mmCIF file of C-alpha atoms in Angstrom:
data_model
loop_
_atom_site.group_PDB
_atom_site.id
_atom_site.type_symbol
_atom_site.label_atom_id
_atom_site.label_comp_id
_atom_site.label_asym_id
_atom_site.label_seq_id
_atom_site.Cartn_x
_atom_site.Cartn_y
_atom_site.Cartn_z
ATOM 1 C CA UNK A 863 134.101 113.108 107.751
ATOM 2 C CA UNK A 864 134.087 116.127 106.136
ATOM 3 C CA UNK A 865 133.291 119.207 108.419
ATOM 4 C CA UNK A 866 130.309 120.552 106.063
ATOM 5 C CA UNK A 867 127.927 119.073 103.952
ATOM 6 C CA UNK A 868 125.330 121.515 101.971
ATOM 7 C CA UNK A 869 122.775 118.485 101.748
ATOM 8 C CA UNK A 870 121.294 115.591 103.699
ATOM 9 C CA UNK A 871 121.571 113.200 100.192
ATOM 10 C CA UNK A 872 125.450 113.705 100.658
ATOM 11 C CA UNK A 873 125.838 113.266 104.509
ATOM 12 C CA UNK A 874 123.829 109.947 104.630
ATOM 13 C CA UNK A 875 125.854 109.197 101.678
ATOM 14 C CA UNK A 876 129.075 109.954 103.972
ATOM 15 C CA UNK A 877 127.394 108.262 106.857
ATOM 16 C CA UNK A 878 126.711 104.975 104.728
ATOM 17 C CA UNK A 879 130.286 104.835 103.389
ATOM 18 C CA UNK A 880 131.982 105.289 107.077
ATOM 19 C CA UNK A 881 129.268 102.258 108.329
ATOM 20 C CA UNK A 882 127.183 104.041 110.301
ATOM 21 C CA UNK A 883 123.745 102.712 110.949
ATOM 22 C CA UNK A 884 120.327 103.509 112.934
ATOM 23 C CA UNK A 885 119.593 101.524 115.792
ATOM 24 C CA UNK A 886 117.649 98.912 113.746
ATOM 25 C CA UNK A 887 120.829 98.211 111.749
ATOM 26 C CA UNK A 888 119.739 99.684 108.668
ATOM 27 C CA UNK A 889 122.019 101.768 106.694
ATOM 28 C CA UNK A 890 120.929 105.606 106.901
ATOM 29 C CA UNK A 891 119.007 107.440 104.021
ATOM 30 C CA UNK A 892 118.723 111.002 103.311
ATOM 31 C CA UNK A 893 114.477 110.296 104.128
ATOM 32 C CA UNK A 894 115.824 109.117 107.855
ATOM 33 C CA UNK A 895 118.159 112.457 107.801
ATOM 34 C CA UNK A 896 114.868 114.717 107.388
ATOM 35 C CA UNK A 897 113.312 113.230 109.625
ATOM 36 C CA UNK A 898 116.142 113.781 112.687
ATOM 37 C CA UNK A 899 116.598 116.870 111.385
ATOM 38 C CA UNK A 900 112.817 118.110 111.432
ATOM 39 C CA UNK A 901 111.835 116.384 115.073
ATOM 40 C CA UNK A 902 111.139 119.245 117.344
ATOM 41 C CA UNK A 903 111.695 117.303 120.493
ATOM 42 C CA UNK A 904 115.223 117.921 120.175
ATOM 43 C CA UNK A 905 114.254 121.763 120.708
ATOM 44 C CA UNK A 906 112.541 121.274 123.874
ATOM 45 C CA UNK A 907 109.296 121.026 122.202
ATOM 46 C CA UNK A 908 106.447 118.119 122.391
ATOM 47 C CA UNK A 909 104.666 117.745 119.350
ATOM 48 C CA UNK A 910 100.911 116.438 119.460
ATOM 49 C CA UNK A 911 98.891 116.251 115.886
ATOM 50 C CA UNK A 912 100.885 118.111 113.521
ATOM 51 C CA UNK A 913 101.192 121.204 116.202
ATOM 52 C CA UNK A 914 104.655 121.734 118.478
ATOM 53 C CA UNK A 915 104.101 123.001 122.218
ATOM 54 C CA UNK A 916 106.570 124.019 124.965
ATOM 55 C CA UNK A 917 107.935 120.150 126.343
ATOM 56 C CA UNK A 918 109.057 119.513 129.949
ATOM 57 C CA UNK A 919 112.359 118.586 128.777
ATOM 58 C CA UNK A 920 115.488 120.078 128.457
ATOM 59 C CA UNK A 921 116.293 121.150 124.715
ATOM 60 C CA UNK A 922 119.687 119.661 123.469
ATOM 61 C CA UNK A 923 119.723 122.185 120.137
ATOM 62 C CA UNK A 924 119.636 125.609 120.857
ATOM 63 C CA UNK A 925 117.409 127.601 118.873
ATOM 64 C CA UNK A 926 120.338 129.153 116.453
ATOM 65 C CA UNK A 927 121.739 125.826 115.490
ATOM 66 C CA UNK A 928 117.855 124.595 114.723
ATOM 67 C CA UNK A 929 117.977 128.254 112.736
ATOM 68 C CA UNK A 930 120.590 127.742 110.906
ATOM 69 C CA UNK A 931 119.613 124.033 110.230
ATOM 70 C CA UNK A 932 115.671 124.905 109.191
ATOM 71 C CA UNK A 933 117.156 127.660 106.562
ATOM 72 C CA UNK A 934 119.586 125.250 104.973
ATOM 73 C CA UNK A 935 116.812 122.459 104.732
ATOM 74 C CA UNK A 936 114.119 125.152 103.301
ATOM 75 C CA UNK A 937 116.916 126.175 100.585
ATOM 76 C CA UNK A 938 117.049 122.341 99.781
ATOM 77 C CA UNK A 939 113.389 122.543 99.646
ATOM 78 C CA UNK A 940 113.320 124.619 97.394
ATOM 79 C CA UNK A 941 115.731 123.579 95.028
ATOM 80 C CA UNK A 942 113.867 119.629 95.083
ATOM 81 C CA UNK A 943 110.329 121.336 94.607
ATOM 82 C CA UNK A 944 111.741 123.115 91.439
ATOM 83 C CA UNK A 945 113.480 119.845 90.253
ATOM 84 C CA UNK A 946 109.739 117.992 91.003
ATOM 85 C CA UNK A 947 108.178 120.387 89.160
ATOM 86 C CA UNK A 948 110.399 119.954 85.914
ATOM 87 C CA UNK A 949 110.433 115.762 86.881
ATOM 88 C CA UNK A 950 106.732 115.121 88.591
ATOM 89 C CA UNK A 951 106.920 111.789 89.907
ATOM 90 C CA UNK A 952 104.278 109.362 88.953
ATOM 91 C CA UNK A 953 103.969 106.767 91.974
ATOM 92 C CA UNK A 954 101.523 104.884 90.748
ATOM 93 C CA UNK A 955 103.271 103.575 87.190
ATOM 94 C CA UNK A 956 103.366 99.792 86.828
ATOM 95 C CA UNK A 957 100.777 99.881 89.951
ATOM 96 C CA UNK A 958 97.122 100.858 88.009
ATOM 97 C CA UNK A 959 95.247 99.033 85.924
ATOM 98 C CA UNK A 960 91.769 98.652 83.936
ATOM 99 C CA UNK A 961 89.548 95.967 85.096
ATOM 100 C CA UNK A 962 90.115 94.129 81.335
ATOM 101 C CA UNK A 963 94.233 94.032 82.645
ATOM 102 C CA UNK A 964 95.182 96.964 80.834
ATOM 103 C CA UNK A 965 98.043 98.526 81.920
ATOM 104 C CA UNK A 966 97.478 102.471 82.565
ATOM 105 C CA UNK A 967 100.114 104.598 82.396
ATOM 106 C CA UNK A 968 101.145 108.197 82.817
ATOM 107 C CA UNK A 969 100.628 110.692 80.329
ATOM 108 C CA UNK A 970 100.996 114.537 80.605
ATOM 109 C CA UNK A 971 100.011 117.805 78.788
ATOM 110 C CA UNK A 972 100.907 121.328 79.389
ATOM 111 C CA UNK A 973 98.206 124.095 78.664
ATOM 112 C CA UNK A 974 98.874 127.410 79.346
ATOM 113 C CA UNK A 975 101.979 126.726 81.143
ATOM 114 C CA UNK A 976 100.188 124.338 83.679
ATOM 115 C CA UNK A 977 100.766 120.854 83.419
ATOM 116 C CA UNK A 978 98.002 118.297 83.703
ATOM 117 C CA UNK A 979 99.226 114.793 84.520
ATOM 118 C CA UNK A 980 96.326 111.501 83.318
ATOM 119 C CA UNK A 981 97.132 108.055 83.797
ATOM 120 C CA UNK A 982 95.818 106.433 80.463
ATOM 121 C CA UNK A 983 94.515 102.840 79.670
ATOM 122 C CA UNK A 984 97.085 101.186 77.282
ATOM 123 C CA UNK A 985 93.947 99.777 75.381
ATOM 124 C CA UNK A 986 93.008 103.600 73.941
ATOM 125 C CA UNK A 987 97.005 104.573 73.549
ATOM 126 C CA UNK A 988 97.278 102.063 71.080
ATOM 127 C CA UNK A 989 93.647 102.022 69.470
ATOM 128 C CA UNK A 990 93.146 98.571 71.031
ATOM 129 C CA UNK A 991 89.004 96.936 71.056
ATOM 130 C CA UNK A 992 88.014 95.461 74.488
ATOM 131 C CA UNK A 993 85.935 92.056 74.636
ATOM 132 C CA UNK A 994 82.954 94.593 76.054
ATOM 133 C CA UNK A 995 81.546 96.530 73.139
ATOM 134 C CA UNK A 996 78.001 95.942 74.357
ATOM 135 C CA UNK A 997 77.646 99.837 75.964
ATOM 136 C CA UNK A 998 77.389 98.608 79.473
ATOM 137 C CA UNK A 999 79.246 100.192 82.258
ATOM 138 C CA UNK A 1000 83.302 100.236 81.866
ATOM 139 C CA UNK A 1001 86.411 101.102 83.765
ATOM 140 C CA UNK A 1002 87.173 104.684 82.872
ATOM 141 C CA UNK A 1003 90.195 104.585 80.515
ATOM 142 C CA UNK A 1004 91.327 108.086 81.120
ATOM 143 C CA UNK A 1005 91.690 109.094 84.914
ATOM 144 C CA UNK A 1006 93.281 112.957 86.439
ATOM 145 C CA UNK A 1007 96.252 111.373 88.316
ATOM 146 C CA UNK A 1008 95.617 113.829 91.217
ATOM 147 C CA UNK A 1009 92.276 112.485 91.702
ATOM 148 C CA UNK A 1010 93.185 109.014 91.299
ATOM 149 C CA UNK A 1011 96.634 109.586 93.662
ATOM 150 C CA UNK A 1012 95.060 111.494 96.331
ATOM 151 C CA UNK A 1013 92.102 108.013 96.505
ATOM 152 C CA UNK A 1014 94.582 106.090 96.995
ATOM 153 C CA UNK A 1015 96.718 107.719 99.607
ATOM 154 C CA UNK A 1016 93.036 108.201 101.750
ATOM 155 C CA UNK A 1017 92.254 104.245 101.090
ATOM 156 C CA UNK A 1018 96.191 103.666 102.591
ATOM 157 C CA UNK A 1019 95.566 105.642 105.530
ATOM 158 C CA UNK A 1020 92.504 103.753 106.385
ATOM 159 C CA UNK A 1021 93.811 100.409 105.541
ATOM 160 C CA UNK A 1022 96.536 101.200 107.995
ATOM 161 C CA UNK A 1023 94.376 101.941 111.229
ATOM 162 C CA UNK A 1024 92.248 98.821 110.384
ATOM 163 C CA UNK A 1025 92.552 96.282 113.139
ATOM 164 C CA UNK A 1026 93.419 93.478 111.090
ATOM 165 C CA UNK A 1027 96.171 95.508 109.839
ATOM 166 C CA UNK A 1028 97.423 97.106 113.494
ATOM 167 C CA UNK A 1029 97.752 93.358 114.887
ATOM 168 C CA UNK A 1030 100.050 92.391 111.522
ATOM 169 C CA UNK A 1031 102.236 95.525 112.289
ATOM 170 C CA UNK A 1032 103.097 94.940 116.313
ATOM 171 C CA UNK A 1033 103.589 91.695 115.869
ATOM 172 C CA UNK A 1034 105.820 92.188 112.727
ATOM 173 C CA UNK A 1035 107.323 95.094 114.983
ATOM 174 C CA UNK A 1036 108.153 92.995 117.821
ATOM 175 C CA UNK A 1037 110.539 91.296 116.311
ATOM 176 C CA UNK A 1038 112.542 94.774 116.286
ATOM 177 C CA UNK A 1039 111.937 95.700 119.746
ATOM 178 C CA UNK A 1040 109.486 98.153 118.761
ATOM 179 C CA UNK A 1041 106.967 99.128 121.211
ATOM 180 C CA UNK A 1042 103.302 98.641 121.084
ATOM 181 C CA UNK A 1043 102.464 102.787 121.541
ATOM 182 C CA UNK A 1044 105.474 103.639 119.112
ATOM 183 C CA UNK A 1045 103.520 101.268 115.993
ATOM 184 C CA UNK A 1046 100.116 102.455 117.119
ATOM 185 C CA UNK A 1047 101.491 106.741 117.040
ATOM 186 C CA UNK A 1048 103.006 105.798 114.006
ATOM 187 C CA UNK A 1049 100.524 104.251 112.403
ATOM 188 C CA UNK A 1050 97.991 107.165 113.161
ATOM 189 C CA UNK A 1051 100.739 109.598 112.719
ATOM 190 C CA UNK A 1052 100.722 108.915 109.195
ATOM 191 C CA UNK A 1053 99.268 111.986 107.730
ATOM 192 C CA UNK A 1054 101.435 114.270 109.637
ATOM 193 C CA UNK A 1055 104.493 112.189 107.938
ATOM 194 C CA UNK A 1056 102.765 112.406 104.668
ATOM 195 C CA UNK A 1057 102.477 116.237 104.341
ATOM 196 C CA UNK A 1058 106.711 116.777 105.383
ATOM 197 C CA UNK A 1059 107.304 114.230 102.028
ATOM 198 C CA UNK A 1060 108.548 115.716 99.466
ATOM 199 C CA UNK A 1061 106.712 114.005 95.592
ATOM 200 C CA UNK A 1062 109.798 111.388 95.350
ATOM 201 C CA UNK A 1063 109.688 110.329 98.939
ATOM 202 C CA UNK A 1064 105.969 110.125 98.776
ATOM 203 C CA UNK A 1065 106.050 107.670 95.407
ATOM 204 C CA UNK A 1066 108.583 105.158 96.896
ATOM 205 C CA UNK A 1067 105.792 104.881 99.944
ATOM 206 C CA UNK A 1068 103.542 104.356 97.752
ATOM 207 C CA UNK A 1069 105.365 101.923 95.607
ATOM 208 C CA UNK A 1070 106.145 99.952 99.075
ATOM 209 C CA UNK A 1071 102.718 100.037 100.365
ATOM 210 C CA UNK A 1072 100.491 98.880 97.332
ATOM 211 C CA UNK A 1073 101.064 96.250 94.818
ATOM 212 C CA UNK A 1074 97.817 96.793 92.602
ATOM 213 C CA UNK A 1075 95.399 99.326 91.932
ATOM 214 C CA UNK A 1076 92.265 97.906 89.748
ATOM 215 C CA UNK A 1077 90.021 101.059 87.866
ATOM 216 C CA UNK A 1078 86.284 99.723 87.189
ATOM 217 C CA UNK A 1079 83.302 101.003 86.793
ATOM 218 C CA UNK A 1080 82.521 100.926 89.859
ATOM 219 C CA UNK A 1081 85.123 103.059 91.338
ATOM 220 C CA UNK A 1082 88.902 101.336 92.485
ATOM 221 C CA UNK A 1083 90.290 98.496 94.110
ATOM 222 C CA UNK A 1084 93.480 98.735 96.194
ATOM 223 C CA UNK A 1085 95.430 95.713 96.904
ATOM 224 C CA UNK A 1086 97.973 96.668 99.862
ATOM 225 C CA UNK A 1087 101.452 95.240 100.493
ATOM 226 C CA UNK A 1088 100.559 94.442 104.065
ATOM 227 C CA UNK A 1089 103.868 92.773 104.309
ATOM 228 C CA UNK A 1090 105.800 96.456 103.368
ATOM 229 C CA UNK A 1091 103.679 98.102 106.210
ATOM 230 C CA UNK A 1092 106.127 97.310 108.930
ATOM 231 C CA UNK A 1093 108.923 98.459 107.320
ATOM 232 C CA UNK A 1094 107.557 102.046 106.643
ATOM 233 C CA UNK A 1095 106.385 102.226 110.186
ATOM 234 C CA UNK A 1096 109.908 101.133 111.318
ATOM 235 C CA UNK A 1097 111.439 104.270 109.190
ATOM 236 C CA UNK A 1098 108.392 106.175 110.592
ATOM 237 C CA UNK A 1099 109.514 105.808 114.122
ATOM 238 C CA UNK A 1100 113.968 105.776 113.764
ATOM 239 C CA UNK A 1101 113.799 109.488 115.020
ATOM 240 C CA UNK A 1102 111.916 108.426 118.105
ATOM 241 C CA UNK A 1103 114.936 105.647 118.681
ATOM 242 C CA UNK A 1104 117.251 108.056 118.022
ATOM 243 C CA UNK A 1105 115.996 109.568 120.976
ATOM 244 C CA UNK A 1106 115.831 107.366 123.556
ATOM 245 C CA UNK A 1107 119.152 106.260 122.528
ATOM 246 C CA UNK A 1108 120.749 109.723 123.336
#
């Protein structure tokens, strides 16, 4: 292997070509990469709701290698926020939907230099009728994807500390070996992992956790994947492997 790589994209790429896997037996991404890379427990720290404190551990990275680490991801950072910016991911195309079955899909406009991203009901794009011309109540057909994308992220996080969906999860976990307290920290740890995504990462959760959102009048309906919840919990908790492992 090379002895420097300026990105995580082209050391997991390295790391898949020479076979290497996580101890799940998955091939390793550039999302798992982040993650090892960002986990403070590796600095002798303990982290507890989004905030690091002193652990009773031993570090095993000294603080100029996590330096030198933390300045070469923020540079990255940078350089994928800028490229977001210019290429704004829209995580919920193919996903919404009116409640007559019309597709909505992205649309964007730039005024005054700031862009303003809609997802748009196919039926007004292309001038099309619906059955209900009677004036009664009807599924918006022109929704701020923000608004709409930031709903459906809060419905996903409550969907996923829902009983019914907790019991799907450890069992679908224990298959893996997976601990009941790793699923459960996961599973409320979700926000935390949520604000370290960067907009790309964030759609492809997104596009694994929900496989139909439904705009009425009314407000929206979220149909989850609850079959593609254990397998973002399982890449949720590989840095925690990674360290018992070591």
């Amino acid at each position: 292997m090379p002895g420097w790589l300026p990105s995580a994209a082209m050391l997991a790429k390295e790391l898949r070509r020479e076979g290497f896997r996580s101890k799940q037996g998955t091939l390793i991404d550039k999302g798992y990469l982040y993650r090892v890379l960002r986990n403070r427990v590796y600095r002798g720290e303990a982290v507890h709701k989004g905030k690091a404190y002193p652990g009773e551990h031993e570090a095993i990275v000294t603080d100029k290698v996590w330096d030198q680490v933390d300045a070469i991801l923020q540079g990255n950072r940078h350089e994928r926020s800028s490229n977001s910016r210019m290429q704004t991911p829209a995580p919920l195309k193919g996903l919404i939907f009116t409640d007559t079955g019309a597709a909505m899909t992205p649309t964007a406009t730039k005024k005054r230099g700031k862009l303003y991203r809609y997802y748009v009901s196919m039926d007004v794009i292309k001038n099309r009728t619906t059955e209900d011309d009677s004036g009664g109540d009807q599924a918006p057909p022109r929704l701020p994807a923000g608004m709409v994308e930031d709903a459906i992220v809060t419905e996903v996080r409550r969907i996923l500390q829902t009983p019914e969906v907790v019991t799907q999860v450890l069992a679908a976990l224990k298959r893996d070996q997976v601990s009941e307290a790793e699923a459960i920290a996961a599973l409320h740890d979700f926000n935390t992992l949520w604000a370290q995504l960067f907009p790309l990462e964030q759609a492809r959760i997104i596009q694994l956790l929900v496989r139909r959102v439904t705009v009425t009048a009314a407000g929206l309906e979220v149909d989850i994947r609850r079959e593609g919840v254990a397998g973002v919990i399982r890449e949720m908790i590989a840095p925690r492997d990674m360290e018992a492992a070591e």
